[in-house]
PDB file of C-alpha atoms in Angstrom:
ATOM      1  CA  GLY A   1     -10.035  -8.983  -2.462  1.00 62.00           C
ATOM      2  CA  GLN A   2      -6.828  -7.532  -1.100  1.00 69.00           C
ATOM      3  CA  SER A   3      -5.947  -4.305   0.742  1.00 84.00           C
ATOM      4  CA  LEU A   4      -3.162  -2.778   2.374  1.00 90.00           C
ATOM      5  CA  GLU A   5      -2.879   0.335   4.689  1.00 93.00           C
ATOM      6  CA  GLN A   6      -0.053   2.423   5.917  1.00 95.00           C
ATOM      7  CA  PRO A   7       0.337   5.747   6.918  1.00 95.00           C
ATOM      8  CA  SER A   8       0.469   8.525   4.519  1.00 93.00           C
ATOM      9  CA  GLU A   9       3.130  10.466   6.254  1.00 95.00           C
ATOM     10  CA  VAL A  10       5.945  10.285   8.763  1.00 97.00           C
ATOM     11  CA  THR A  11       8.530  12.821   9.860  1.00 97.00           C
ATOM     12  CA  ALA A  12      11.733  11.982  11.566  1.00 97.00           C
ATOM     13  CA  VAL A  13      15.298  13.680  12.021  1.00 97.00           C
ATOM     14  CA  GLU A  14      18.567  12.690  10.517  1.00 97.00           C
ATOM     15  CA  GLY A  15      20.097   9.949  12.626  1.00 97.00           C
ATOM     16  CA  ALA A  16      17.001   8.769  14.085  1.00 97.00           C
ATOM     17  CA  ILE A  17      15.037   5.344  13.750  1.00 97.00           C
ATOM     18  CA  VAL A  18      11.522   5.089  12.012  1.00 97.00           C
ATOM     19  CA  GLN A  19       9.098   2.224  11.331  1.00 97.00           C
ATOM     20  CA  ILE A  20       6.733   2.312   9.131  1.00 98.00           C
ATOM     21  CA  ASN A  21       3.651   0.117   9.731  1.00 97.00           C
ATOM     22  CA  CYS A  22       1.521  -1.891   7.053  1.00 96.00           C
ATOM     23  CA  THR A  23      -1.852  -3.677   7.821  1.00 95.00           C
ATOM     24  CA  TYR A  24      -3.381  -5.957   5.244  1.00 90.00           C
ATOM     25  CA  GLN A  25      -6.416  -7.791   4.484  1.00 87.00           C
ATOM     26  CA  THR A  26      -5.941 -10.611   1.809  1.00 78.00           C
ATOM     27  CA  SER A  27      -6.873 -14.097   1.383  1.00 72.00           C
ATOM     28  CA  GLY A  28      -3.619 -15.399   0.938  1.00 78.00           C
ATOM     29  CA  PHE A  29      -0.226 -14.313  -0.399  1.00 79.00           C
ATOM     30  CA  TYR A  30       3.163 -15.443  -1.066  1.00 79.00           C
ATOM     31  CA  GLY A  31       4.954 -12.900   0.777  1.00 86.00           C
ATOM     32  CA  LEU A  32       5.003  -8.916   1.671  1.00 91.00           C
ATOM     33  CA  SER A  33       7.460  -6.611  -0.153  1.00 91.00           C
ATOM     34  CA  TRP A  34       8.843  -3.237   0.246  1.00 94.00           C
ATOM     35  CA  TYR A  35       9.669  -0.552  -2.247  1.00 94.00           C
ATOM     36  CA  GLN A  36      11.140   2.705  -2.207  1.00 96.00           C
ATOM     37  CA  GLN A  37      10.127   5.702  -4.588  1.00 95.00           C
ATOM     38  CA  HIS A  38      11.780   8.888  -4.868  1.00 95.00           C
ATOM     39  CA  ASP A  39       9.966  12.006  -6.433  1.00 90.00           C
ATOM     40  CA  GLY A  40       9.954  11.290 -10.076  1.00 87.00           C
ATOM     41  CA  GLY A  41      11.594   7.997 -10.153  1.00 91.00           C
ATOM     42  CA  ALA A  42      10.735   4.459 -10.417  1.00 92.00           C
ATOM     43  CA  PRO A  43       9.906   2.166  -7.420  1.00 92.00           C
ATOM     44  CA  THR A  44      12.887   0.296  -6.005  1.00 92.00           C
ATOM     45  CA  PHE A  45      12.845  -3.003  -4.316  1.00 90.00           C
ATOM     46  CA  LEU A  46      13.926  -3.123  -0.763  1.00 93.00           C
ATOM     47  CA  SER A  47      13.050  -6.248   0.728  1.00 91.00           C
ATOM     48  CA  TYR A  48      11.046  -9.174   1.015  1.00 89.00           C
ATOM     49  CA  ASN A  49       9.364 -11.437   3.656  1.00 92.00           C
ATOM     50  CA  ALA A  50       7.883 -14.903   2.912  1.00 88.00           C
ATOM     51  CA  LEU A  51       8.262 -15.958   6.348  1.00 90.00           C
ATOM     52  CA  ASP A  52       7.193 -14.434   9.917  1.00 94.00           C
ATOM     53  CA  GLY A  53      10.004 -12.398  11.487  1.00 96.00           C
ATOM     54  CA  LEU A  54      12.750  -9.915  10.680  1.00 95.00           C
ATOM     55  CA  GLU A  55      14.862  -9.640   7.612  1.00 92.00           C
ATOM     56  CA  GLU A  56      17.833  -7.319   7.821  1.00 92.00           C
ATOM     57  CA  THR A  57      19.339  -5.586   4.942  1.00 87.00           C
ATOM     58  CA  GLY A  58      22.029  -2.958   6.096  1.00 91.00           C
ATOM     59  CA  ARG A  59      20.120   0.066   7.541  1.00 95.00           C
ATOM     60  CA  PHE A  60      16.852  -1.472   6.546  1.00 95.00           C
ATOM     61  CA  SER A  61      14.847  -4.438   8.113  1.00 96.00           C
ATOM     62  CA  SER A  62      11.475  -5.686   7.526  1.00 97.00           C
ATOM     63  CA  PHE A  63       9.070  -7.564   9.658  1.00 97.00           C
ATOM     64  CA  LEU A  64       5.861  -9.805   9.114  1.00 95.00           C
ATOM     65  CA  SER A  65       3.487 -11.368  11.330  1.00 95.00           C
ATOM     66  CA  ARG A  66       0.910 -13.123   9.264  1.00 91.00           C
ATOM     67  CA  SER A  67      -1.247 -13.996  12.256  1.00 90.00           C
ATOM     68  CA  ASP A  68      -1.580 -10.231  13.101  1.00 91.00           C
ATOM     69  CA  SER A  69      -1.943  -9.398   9.232  1.00 90.00           C
ATOM     70  CA  TYR A  70       0.989  -6.990   9.831  1.00 93.00           C
ATOM     71  CA  GLY A  71       4.294  -5.873   8.724  1.00 96.00           C
ATOM     72  CA  TYR A  72       6.686  -3.116   8.955  1.00 97.00           C
ATOM     73  CA  LEU A  73       9.797  -1.412   7.533  1.00 98.00           C
ATOM     74  CA  LEU A  74      12.442  -0.206   9.901  1.00 97.00           C
ATOM     75  CA  LEU A  75      15.057   2.534   8.747  1.00 97.00           C
ATOM     76  CA  GLN A  76      17.590   3.103  11.142  1.00 96.00           C
ATOM     77  CA  GLU A  77      20.530   6.095  11.012  1.00 97.00           C
ATOM     78  CA  LEU A  78      18.121   8.098   8.713  1.00 97.00           C
ATOM     79  CA  GLN A  79      19.923  10.160   6.038  1.00 97.00           C
ATOM     80  CA  MET A  80      18.344  12.788   4.205  1.00 97.00           C
ATOM     81  CA  LYS A  81      18.451  10.746   0.874  1.00 96.00           C
ATOM     82  CA  ASP A  82      16.051   8.551   2.802  1.00 97.00           C
ATOM     83  CA  SER A  83      13.278  11.208   2.273  1.00 97.00           C
ATOM     84  CA  ALA A  84      10.926   9.213  -0.278  1.00 97.00           C
ATOM     85  CA  SER A  85       7.611   7.143  -0.379  1.00 95.00           C
ATOM     86  CA  TYR A  86       7.643   3.802   0.966  1.00 96.00           C
ATOM     87  CA  PHE A  87       5.305   1.200  -0.231  1.00 94.00           C
ATOM     88  CA  CYS A  88       4.215  -2.036   1.008  1.00 94.00           C
ATOM     89  CA  ALA A  89       2.902  -4.833  -1.362  1.00 91.00           C
ATOM     90  CA  VAL A  90       1.617  -8.153  -1.180  1.00 87.00           C
ATOM     91  CA  SER A  91       2.005 -10.946  -4.029  1.00 78.00           C
ATOM     92  CA  PRO A  92      -1.425 -12.804  -3.926  1.00 74.00           C
ATOM     93  CA  ASN A  93      -1.538 -16.486  -4.393  1.00 69.00           C
ATOM     94  CA  THR A  94      -4.923 -16.649  -5.989  1.00 60.00           C
ATOM     95  CA  GLY A  95      -3.411 -17.156  -9.424  1.00 54.00           C
ATOM     96  CA  GLY A  96      -1.274 -14.962 -11.591  1.00 52.00           C
ATOM     97  CA  PHE A  97       1.597 -13.276 -10.192  1.00 59.00           C
ATOM     98  CA  LYS A  98       0.403  -9.552  -9.843  1.00 72.00           C
ATOM     99  CA  THR A  99       1.594  -7.472  -6.898  1.00 79.00           C
ATOM    100  CA  ILE A 100      -0.693  -5.272  -4.984  1.00 84.00           C
ATOM    101  CA  PHE A 101       0.736  -2.108  -3.584  1.00 88.00           C
ATOM    102  CA  GLY A 102      -0.168   0.204  -0.627  1.00 89.00           C
ATOM    103  CA  ALA A 103      -0.923   3.822  -1.114  1.00 90.00           C
ATOM    104  CA  GLY A 104       2.482   4.721   0.159  1.00 93.00           C
ATOM    105  CA  THR A 105       3.884   6.567   3.188  1.00 96.00           C
ATOM    106  CA  ARG A 106       6.081   9.678   2.306  1.00 95.00           C
ATOM    107  CA  LEU A 107       8.773  10.050   4.758  1.00 97.00           C
ATOM    108  CA  PHE A 108      10.082  13.256   5.557  1.00 97.00           C
ATOM    109  CA  VAL A 109      13.970  13.645   6.943  1.00 97.00           C
ATOM    110  CA  LYS A 110      14.867  16.662   8.743  1.00 96.00           C
ATOM    111  CA  ALA A 111      18.228  17.765   9.582  1.00 93.00           C
TER     112      ALA A 111
ATOM    113  CA  ASN B   1      22.196  -5.913 -18.567  1.00 54.00           C
ATOM    114  CA  ALA B   2      20.100  -3.359 -19.160  1.00 72.00           C
ATOM    115  CA  GLY B   3      17.183  -2.853 -16.751  1.00 91.00           C
ATOM    116  CA  VAL B   4      13.445  -2.334 -17.675  1.00 94.00           C
ATOM    117  CA  MET B   5      13.298   0.449 -20.337  1.00 96.00           C
ATOM    118  CA  GLN B   6      10.096   2.292 -20.886  1.00 97.00           C
ATOM    119  CA  ASN B   7       9.691   5.133 -23.707  1.00 96.00           C
ATOM    120  CA  PRO B   8       8.713   7.855 -23.907  1.00 97.00           C
ATOM    121  CA  ARG B   9       9.465   9.221 -20.496  1.00 96.00           C
ATOM    122  CA  HIS B  10       7.117  12.072 -21.271  1.00 97.00           C
ATOM    123  CA  LEU B  11       4.219  11.994 -23.477  1.00 98.00           C
ATOM    124  CA  VAL B  12       1.819  14.908 -24.212  1.00 98.00           C
ATOM    125  CA  ARG B  13      -1.219  14.193 -26.007  1.00 98.00           C
ATOM    126  CA  ARG B  14      -4.657  16.265 -26.728  1.00 97.00           C
ATOM    127  CA  ARG B  15      -7.980  14.684 -25.613  1.00 97.00           C
ATOM    128  CA  GLY B  16      -9.397  12.190 -28.232  1.00 97.00           C
ATOM    129  CA  GLN B  17      -5.627  11.441 -29.469  1.00 98.00           C
ATOM    130  CA  GLU B  18      -4.236   7.871 -28.859  1.00 98.00           C
ATOM    131  CA  ALA B  19      -1.246   7.113 -26.615  1.00 98.00           C
ATOM    132  CA  ARG B  20       1.061   4.249 -27.133  1.00 98.00           C
ATOM    133  CA  LEU B  21       3.558   3.311 -24.059  1.00 98.00           C
ATOM    134  CA  ARG B  22       6.382   0.929 -24.637  1.00 98.00           C
ATOM    135  CA  CYS B  23       8.060  -1.069 -22.421  1.00 97.00           C
ATOM    136  CA  SER B  24      11.241  -3.504 -22.758  1.00 96.00           C
ATOM    137  CA  PRO B  25      11.889  -6.162 -20.063  1.00 94.00           C
ATOM    138  CA  MET B  26      14.866  -7.005 -18.631  1.00 92.00           C
ATOM    139  CA  LYS B  27      16.869  -9.425 -20.565  1.00 89.00           C
ATOM    140  CA  GLY B  28      15.544 -12.859 -19.754  1.00 85.00           C
ATOM    141  CA  HIS B  29      12.192 -11.731 -18.293  1.00 86.00           C
ATOM    142  CA  SER B  30       9.042 -12.767 -19.999  1.00 85.00           C
ATOM    143  CA  HIS B  31       6.719 -11.308 -17.392  1.00 87.00           C
ATOM    144  CA  VAL B  32       5.229  -8.055 -17.628  1.00 92.00           C
ATOM    145  CA  TYR B  33       3.286  -5.965 -15.433  1.00 92.00           C
ATOM    146  CA  TRP B  34       1.632  -2.474 -16.254  1.00 95.00           C
ATOM    147  CA  TYR B  35       0.781  -0.144 -13.086  1.00 94.00           C
ATOM    148  CA  ARG B  36      -0.649   3.293 -13.164  1.00 96.00           C
ATOM    149  CA  GLN B  37       0.106   5.937 -10.430  1.00 94.00           C
ATOM    150  CA  LEU B  38      -1.670   9.051  -9.919  1.00 90.00           C
ATOM    151  CA  PRO B  39       0.126  12.251  -8.293  1.00 82.00           C
ATOM    152  CA  GLU B  40       0.488  11.229  -4.156  1.00 77.00           C
ATOM    153  CA  GLU B  41      -1.084   8.031  -4.815  1.00 82.00           C
ATOM    154  CA  GLY B  42       0.078   4.265  -4.985  1.00 84.00           C
ATOM    155  CA  LEU B  43       0.457   1.938  -7.840  1.00 89.00           C
ATOM    156  CA  LYS B  44      -2.457   0.375  -9.375  1.00 91.00           C
ATOM    157  CA  PHE B  45      -2.114  -2.865 -10.878  1.00 89.00           C
ATOM    158  CA  MET B  46      -3.640  -2.904 -14.334  1.00 93.00           C
ATOM    159  CA  VAL B  47      -2.477  -5.936 -16.517  1.00 93.00           C
ATOM    160  CA  TYR B  48      -0.022  -8.945 -16.446  1.00 90.00           C
ATOM    161  CA  LEU B  49       1.124 -10.269 -19.518  1.00 91.00           C
ATOM    162  CA  GLN B  50       3.578 -12.950 -20.533  1.00 89.00           C
ATOM    163  CA  LYS B  51       4.780 -13.330 -24.284  1.00 87.00           C
ATOM    164  CA  GLU B  52       1.712 -13.341 -26.683  1.00 88.00           C
ATOM    165  CA  ASN B  53      -0.654 -14.064 -23.446  1.00 91.00           C
ATOM    166  CA  ILE B  54      -2.776 -11.764 -21.345  1.00 92.00           C
ATOM    167  CA  ILE B  55      -2.566 -13.570 -17.898  1.00 86.00           C
ATOM    168  CA  ASP B  56      -4.520 -10.918 -15.885  1.00 87.00           C
ATOM    169  CA  GLU B  57      -6.438  -7.635 -16.787  1.00 90.00           C
ATOM    170  CA  SER B  58      -8.429  -7.385 -13.897  1.00 87.00           C
ATOM    171  CA  GLY B  59      -7.221  -3.572 -13.217  1.00 90.00           C
ATOM    172  CA  MET B  60      -7.387  -2.422 -16.900  1.00 93.00           C
ATOM    173  CA  PRO B  61     -10.434  -0.010 -17.751  1.00 94.00           C
ATOM    174  CA  LYS B  62     -12.811  -1.935 -19.860  1.00 91.00           C
ATOM    175  CA  GLU B  63     -13.049   0.438 -22.806  1.00 95.00           C
ATOM    176  CA  ARG B  64     -10.214   2.418 -24.817  1.00 97.00           C
ATOM    177  CA  PHE B  65      -7.143   0.429 -22.854  1.00 98.00           C
ATOM    178  CA  SER B  66      -5.385  -2.389 -24.373  1.00 97.00           C
ATOM    179  CA  ALA B  67      -2.057  -4.083 -23.878  1.00 97.00           C
ATOM    180  CA  GLU B  68       0.105  -6.649 -25.664  1.00 96.00           C
ATOM    181  CA  PHE B  69       3.399  -8.233 -25.516  1.00 95.00           C
ATOM    182  CA  PRO B  70       4.157  -9.762 -28.835  1.00 93.00           C
ATOM    183  CA  LYS B  71       6.806 -12.708 -29.424  1.00 90.00           C
ATOM    184  CA  GLU B  72       8.953 -10.088 -30.902  1.00 90.00           C
ATOM    185  CA  GLY B  73       9.534  -6.350 -29.573  1.00 92.00           C
ATOM    186  CA  PRO B  74       8.414  -4.635 -26.544  1.00 95.00           C
ATOM    187  CA  SER B  75       5.043  -4.630 -24.542  1.00 97.00           C
ATOM    188  CA  ILE B  76       2.643  -1.714 -25.663  1.00 98.00           C
ATOM    189  CA  LEU B  77       0.067  -0.450 -23.621  1.00 98.00           C
ATOM    190  CA  ARG B  78      -2.422   1.679 -25.899  1.00 98.00           C
ATOM    191  CA  ILE B  79      -4.754   4.209 -24.690  1.00 98.00           C
ATOM    192  CA  GLN B  80      -7.485   5.314 -27.421  1.00 98.00           C
ATOM    193  CA  GLN B  81      -9.256   8.344 -27.087  1.00 98.00           C
ATOM    194  CA  VAL B  82      -7.451   9.956 -24.373  1.00 98.00           C
ATOM    195  CA  VAL B  83      -9.078  11.858 -21.590  1.00 97.00           C
ATOM    196  CA  ARG B  84      -7.757  14.162 -18.608  1.00 95.00           C
ATOM    197  CA  GLY B  85      -8.384  11.606 -16.338  1.00 94.00           C
ATOM    198  CA  ASP B  86      -5.983   9.080 -17.988  1.00 96.00           C
ATOM    199  CA  SER B  87      -3.234  11.803 -17.201  1.00 96.00           C
ATOM    200  CA  ALA B  88      -0.497   9.653 -14.786  1.00 96.00           C
ATOM    201  CA  ALA B  89       2.415   7.878 -14.715  1.00 97.00           C
ATOM    202  CA  TYR B  90       2.505   4.289 -16.239  1.00 97.00           C
ATOM    203  CA  PHE B  91       5.092   1.993 -14.936  1.00 96.00           C
ATOM    204  CA  CYS B  92       5.880  -1.433 -16.309  1.00 95.00           C
ATOM    205  CA  ALA B  93       7.757  -3.988 -14.239  1.00 92.00           C
ATOM    206  CA  SER B  94       9.305  -7.211 -15.276  1.00 89.00           C
ATOM    207  CA  SER B  95      10.120 -10.534 -13.526  1.00 83.00           C
ATOM    208  CA  PRO B  96      11.606 -13.822 -14.709  1.00 78.00           C
ATOM    209  CA  ALA B  97       9.600 -16.936 -15.403  1.00 68.00           C
ATOM    210  CA  GLY B  98       8.748 -19.459 -12.861  1.00 58.00           C
ATOM    211  CA  THR B  99       9.171 -17.297 -10.023  1.00 56.00           C
ATOM    212  CA  GLU B 100       6.447 -16.117  -7.206  1.00 52.00           C
ATOM    213  CA  ASN B 101       7.572 -12.489  -8.403  1.00 53.00           C
ATOM    214  CA  THR B 102       9.403 -11.961  -4.862  1.00 64.00           C
ATOM    215  CA  GLU B 103      11.045  -8.713  -6.843  1.00 74.00           C
ATOM    216  CA  ALA B 104       9.699  -6.731  -9.596  1.00 78.00           C
ATOM    217  CA  PHE B 105      11.930  -4.529 -11.492  1.00 87.00           C
ATOM    218  CA  PHE B 106      10.424  -1.234 -12.789  1.00 92.00           C
ATOM    219  CA  GLY B 107      11.081   1.230 -15.508  1.00 95.00           C
ATOM    220  CA  GLN B 108      11.479   4.756 -14.841  1.00 95.00           C
ATOM    221  CA  GLY B 109       7.914   5.019 -16.250  1.00 96.00           C
ATOM    222  CA  THR B 110       6.030   7.411 -18.865  1.00 97.00           C
ATOM    223  CA  ARG B 111       4.397  10.672 -17.542  1.00 97.00           C
ATOM    224  CA  LEU B 112       1.190  10.952 -19.531  1.00 97.00           C
ATOM    225  CA  THR B 113      -0.108  14.467 -19.726  1.00 97.00           C
ATOM    226  CA  VAL B 114      -3.319  14.977 -21.557  1.00 97.00           C
ATOM    227  CA  VAL B 115      -4.049  18.365 -22.458  1.00 96.00           C
TER     228      VAL B 115
END
């Protein structure tokens, strides 16, 4: 089976850097994705790591280490609008293309 | 190109009634996924469909829940004889064929309230 673990809540101040970790147990997967979801809104795709290493997209970066079963999302120059829930997700390669999501990390950005 | 369209956005049903949730995928997408989200929780996979086929329904409750994606028209998630525990947000996502689903595009969800 597959499971992902991430902290339930993180608080940071505007302008700071925050790292949201994700550890997973899965027999095999194509890659690790990150999604953002504001209250009452739809999840929106942020990034995807198929290979180990860092992927950078503007203020957001994502990292994957398959050997450590670990990944993280890095948010820089935090803004108030970054307050949201962040989900890591894996797409298992065990047949089918469903995506399995973690329970989410709620990020609070303070002034 | 319109995104994934779900309707209704909000649905209230009395216990025992049926709920029908619709999802029109993005243009050109033939893969549809349904997820359920309880308050303060992550998204739980329910079912993965392609046109006229259920590919993976491992997350669907065995009773009262069904899903279809006909050749023409939207995908439908149907919940019969709803109970209070069915109250949740139901999200649909779509992706193109022939990909490993590196990115799923989500609709705005249907928030079902069972009273």
